[in-house]
Short mmCIF file of C-alpha atoms in Angstrom, two decimals:
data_model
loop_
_atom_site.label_atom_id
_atom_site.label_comp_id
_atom_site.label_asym_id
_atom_site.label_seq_id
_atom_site.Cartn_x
_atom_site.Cartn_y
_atom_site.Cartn_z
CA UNK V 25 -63.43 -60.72 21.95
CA UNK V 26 -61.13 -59.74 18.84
CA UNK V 27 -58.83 -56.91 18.40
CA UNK V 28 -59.74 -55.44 14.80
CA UNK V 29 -56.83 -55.06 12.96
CA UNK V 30 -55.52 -51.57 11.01
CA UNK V 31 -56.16 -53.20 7.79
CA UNK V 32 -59.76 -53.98 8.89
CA UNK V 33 -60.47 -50.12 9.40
CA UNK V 34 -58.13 -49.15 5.98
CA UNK V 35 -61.26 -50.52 4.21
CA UNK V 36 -63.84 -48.18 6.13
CA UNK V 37 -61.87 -44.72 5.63
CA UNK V 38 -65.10 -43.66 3.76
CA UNK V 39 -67.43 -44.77 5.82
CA UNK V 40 -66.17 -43.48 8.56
CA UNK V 41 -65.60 -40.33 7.20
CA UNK V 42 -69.18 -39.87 6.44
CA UNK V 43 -70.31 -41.18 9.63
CA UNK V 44 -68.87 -38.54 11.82
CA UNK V 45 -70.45 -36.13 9.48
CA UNK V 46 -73.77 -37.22 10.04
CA UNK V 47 -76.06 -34.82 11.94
CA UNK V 48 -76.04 -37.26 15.31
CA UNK V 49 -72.43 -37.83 15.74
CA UNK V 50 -71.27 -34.11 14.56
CA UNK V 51 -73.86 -33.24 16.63
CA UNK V 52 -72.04 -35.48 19.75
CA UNK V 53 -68.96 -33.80 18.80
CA UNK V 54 -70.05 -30.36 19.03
CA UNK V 55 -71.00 -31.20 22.67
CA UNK V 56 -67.61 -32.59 23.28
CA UNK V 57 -65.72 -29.32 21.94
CA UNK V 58 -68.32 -27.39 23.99
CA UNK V 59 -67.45 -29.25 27.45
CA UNK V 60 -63.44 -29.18 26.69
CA UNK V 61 -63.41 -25.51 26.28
CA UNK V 62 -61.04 -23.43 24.76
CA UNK V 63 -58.29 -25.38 22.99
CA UNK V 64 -55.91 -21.95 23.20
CA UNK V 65 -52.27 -23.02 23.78
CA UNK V 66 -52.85 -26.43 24.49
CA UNK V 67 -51.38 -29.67 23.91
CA UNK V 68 -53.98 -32.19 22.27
CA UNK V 69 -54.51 -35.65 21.25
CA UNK V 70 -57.09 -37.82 19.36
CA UNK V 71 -56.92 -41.27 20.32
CA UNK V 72 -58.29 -43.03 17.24
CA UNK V 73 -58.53 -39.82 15.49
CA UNK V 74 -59.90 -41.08 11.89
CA UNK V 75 -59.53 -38.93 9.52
CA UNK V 76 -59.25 -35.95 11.81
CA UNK V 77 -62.36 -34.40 11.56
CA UNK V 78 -62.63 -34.14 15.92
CA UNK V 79 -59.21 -32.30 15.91
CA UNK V 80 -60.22 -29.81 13.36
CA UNK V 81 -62.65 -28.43 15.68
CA UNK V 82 -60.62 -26.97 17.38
CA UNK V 83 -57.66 -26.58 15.36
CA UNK V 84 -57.14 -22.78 14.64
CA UNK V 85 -56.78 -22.32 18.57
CA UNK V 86 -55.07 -25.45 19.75
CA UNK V 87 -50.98 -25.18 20.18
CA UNK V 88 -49.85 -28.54 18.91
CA UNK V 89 -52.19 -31.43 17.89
CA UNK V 90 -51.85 -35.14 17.73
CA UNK V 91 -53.78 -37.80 16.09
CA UNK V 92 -53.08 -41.42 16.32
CA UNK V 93 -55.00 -44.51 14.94
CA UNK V 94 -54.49 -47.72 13.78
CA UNK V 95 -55.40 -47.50 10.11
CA UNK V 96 -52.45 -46.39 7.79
CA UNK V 97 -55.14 -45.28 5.28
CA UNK V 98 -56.82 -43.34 7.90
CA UNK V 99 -53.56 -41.64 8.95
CA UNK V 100 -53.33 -40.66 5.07
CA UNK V 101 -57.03 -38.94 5.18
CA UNK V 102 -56.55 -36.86 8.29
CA UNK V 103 -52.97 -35.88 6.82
CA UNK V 104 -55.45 -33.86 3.88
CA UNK V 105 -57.96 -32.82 6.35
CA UNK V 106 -55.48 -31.22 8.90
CA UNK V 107 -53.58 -30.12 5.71
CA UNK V 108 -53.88 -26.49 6.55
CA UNK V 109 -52.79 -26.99 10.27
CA UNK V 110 -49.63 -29.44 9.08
CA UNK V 111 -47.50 -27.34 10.62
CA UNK V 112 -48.54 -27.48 13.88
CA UNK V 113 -50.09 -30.96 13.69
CA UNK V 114 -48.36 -34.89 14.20
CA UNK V 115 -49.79 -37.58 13.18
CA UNK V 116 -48.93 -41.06 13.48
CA UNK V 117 -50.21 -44.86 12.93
CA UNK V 118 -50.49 -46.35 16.49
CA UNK V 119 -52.20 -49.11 18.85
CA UNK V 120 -54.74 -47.18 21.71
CA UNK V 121 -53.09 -49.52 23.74
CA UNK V 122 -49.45 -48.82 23.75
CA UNK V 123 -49.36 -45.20 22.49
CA UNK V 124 -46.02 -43.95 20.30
CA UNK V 125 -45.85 -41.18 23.00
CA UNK V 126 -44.13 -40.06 26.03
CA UNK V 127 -45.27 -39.47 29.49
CA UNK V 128 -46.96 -36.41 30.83
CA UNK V 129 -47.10 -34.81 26.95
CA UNK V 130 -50.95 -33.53 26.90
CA UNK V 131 -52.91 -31.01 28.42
CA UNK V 132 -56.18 -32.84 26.83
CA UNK V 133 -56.76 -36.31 25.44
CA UNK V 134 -59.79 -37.36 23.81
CA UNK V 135 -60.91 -40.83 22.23
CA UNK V 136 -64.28 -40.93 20.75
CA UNK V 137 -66.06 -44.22 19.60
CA UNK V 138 -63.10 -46.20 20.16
CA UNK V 139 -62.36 -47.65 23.76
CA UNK V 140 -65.64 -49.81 23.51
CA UNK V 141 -64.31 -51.59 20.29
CA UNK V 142 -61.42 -52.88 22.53
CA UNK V 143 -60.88 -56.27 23.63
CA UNK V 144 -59.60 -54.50 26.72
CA UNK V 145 -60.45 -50.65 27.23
CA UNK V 146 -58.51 -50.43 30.68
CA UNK V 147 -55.60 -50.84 28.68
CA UNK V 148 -55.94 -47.87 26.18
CA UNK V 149 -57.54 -46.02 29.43
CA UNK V 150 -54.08 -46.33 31.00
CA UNK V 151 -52.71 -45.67 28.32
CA UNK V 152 -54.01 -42.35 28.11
CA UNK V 153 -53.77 -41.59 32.01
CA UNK V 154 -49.72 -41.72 31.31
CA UNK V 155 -49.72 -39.49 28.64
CA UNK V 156 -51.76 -36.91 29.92
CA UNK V 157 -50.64 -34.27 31.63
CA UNK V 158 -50.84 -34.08 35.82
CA UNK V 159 -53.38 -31.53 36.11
CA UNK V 160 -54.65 -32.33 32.59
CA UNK V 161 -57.97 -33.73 30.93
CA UNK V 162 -59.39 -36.60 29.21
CA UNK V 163 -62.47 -37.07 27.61
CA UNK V 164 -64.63 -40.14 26.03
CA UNK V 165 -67.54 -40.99 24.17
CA UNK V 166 -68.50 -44.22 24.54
CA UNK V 167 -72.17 -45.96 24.12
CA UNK V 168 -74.10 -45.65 27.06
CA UNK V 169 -75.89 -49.06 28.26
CA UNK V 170 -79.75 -47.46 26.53
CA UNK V 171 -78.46 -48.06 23.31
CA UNK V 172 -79.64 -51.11 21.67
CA UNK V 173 -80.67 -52.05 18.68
CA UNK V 174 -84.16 -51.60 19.51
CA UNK V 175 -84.21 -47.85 20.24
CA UNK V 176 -81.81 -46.97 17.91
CA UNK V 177 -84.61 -48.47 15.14
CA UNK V 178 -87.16 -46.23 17.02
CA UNK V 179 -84.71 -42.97 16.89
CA UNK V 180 -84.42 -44.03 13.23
CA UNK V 181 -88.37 -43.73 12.54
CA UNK V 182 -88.88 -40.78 14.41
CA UNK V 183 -86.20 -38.79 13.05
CA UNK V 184 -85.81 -36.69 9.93
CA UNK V 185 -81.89 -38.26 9.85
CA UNK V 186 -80.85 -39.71 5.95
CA UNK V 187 -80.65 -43.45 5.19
CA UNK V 188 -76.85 -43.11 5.37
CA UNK V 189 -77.46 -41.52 8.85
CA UNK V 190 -80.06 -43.78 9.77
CA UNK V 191 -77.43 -47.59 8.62
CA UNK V 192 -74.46 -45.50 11.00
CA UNK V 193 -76.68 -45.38 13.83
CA UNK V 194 -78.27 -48.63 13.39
CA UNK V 195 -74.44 -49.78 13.12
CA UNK V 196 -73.57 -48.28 16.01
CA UNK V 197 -76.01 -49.91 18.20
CA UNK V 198 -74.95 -53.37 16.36
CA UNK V 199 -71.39 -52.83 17.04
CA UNK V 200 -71.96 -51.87 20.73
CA UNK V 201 -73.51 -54.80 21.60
CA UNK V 202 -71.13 -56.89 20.81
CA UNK V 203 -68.73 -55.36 22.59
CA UNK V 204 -68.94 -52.73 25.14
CA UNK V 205 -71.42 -50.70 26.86
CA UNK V 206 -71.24 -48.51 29.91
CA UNK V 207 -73.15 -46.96 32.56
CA UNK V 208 -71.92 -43.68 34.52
CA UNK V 209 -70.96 -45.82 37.70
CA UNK V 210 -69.04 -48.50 35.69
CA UNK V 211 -66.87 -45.41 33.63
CA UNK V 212 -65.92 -43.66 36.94
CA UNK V 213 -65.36 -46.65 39.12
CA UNK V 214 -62.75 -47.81 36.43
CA UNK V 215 -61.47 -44.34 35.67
CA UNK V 216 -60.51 -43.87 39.46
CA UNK V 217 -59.28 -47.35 39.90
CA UNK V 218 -56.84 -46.92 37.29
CA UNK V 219 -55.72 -43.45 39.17
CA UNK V 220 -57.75 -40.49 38.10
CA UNK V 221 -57.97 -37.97 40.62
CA UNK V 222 -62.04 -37.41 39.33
CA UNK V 223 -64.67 -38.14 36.71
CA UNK V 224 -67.85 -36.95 35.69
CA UNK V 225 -70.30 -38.12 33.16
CA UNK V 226 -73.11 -36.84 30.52
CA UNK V 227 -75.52 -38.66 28.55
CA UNK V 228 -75.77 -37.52 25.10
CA UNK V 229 -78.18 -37.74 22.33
CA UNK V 230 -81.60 -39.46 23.95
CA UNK V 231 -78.96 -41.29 26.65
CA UNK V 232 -77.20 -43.72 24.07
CA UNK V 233 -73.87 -42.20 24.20
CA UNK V 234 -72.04 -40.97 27.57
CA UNK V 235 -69.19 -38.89 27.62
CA UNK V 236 -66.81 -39.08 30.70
CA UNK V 237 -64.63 -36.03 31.51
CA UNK V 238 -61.51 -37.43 33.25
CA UNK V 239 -59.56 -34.86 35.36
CA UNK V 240 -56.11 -36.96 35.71
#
């Protein structure tokens, strides 16, 4: 399997953009911000963070925030989306898999539709096991092993979603099958192998995504 490059992803800053504005993933999102809790005086990062739009969530209440991706141009986008929390924001190009950041430096780490692109996701898993704080959270969204390209066609006809809305989803399921999809035993068994102290998973949105709540 290949590693996409930053320069593959400068090209999709738009794209992107739009998809996690769509009503399915936002929607995913808002779940994720409702299972993390209050950001108040906390450390955060956003593995892959895009253009920023997870971290603005919570934004407002979160201490410090951190976004790191591999696409310069997406690095530039989040800079204007975060522009009103600059001050208390860092952002910075970066591999998933050898993070620009020290040990023990987050009280919650979160990586959303971006460990199943990997060649290897136990590396970027690490990864963000070491620099997350003891004591301290991680969670994923990854697609769950019921999305193919099958059901996401039959979500697509039975849903009120746009066509824009409709190609991300459809893309999603593409995507996924060519690289990774999980089921709740696979995420915890590698989760605790790699030294988490416990894990829990939820389905989201008619099964085809699963987030995984890492307590480290």
């Amino acid at each position: 399997m290949r590693k996409m490059t930053g320069q593959e992803f400068d090209q999709l800053v738009g794209f992107f953009d739009s998809m996690v504005q769509t009503s399915w993933l936002s929607g995913i999102h808002g779940e994720l911000k409702g299972i993390s809790g209050s950001w108040s005086n906390l450390s955060i990062l956003d593995v892959g963070c895009g253009t920023g739009r997870l971290l603005m969530r919570g934004a407002e209440e979160a201490r410090q925030l951190t976004g790191v991706d591999l696409s310069e141009a997406m690095i530039q986008s989040a800079q204007q989306v975060m522009k009103p929390y600059i001050s208390k924001t860092n952002l910075s190009v970066g591999d998933a898999c050898e993070l620009p950041l020290q040990d023990d430096q987050f009280d919650l780490s979160l990586a959303t539709c971006v460990l199943f692109l990997l060649p290897e996701p136990e590396v970027a898993m690490q990864e963000m096991l070491r620099v997350t704080k003891k004591a301290g959270r991680i969670i994923t969204l990854n697609p769950s092993v019921y999305l193919t390209e099958e059901v996401a066609e039959e979500l697509c006809r039975v849903s009120d979603m746009s066509e824009f809305e409709k190609t991300t989803l459809k893309q999603w399921s593409k995507v996924s099958q060519r690289r990774h999809r999980y089921d709740e035993q696979q995420l915890s068994d590698i989760w605790l192998k790699l030294g988490a102290s416990s894990v829990e998973n939820q389905f989201v949105y008619h099964k085809i995504g699963i987030l995984t709540v890492v307590n480290v």
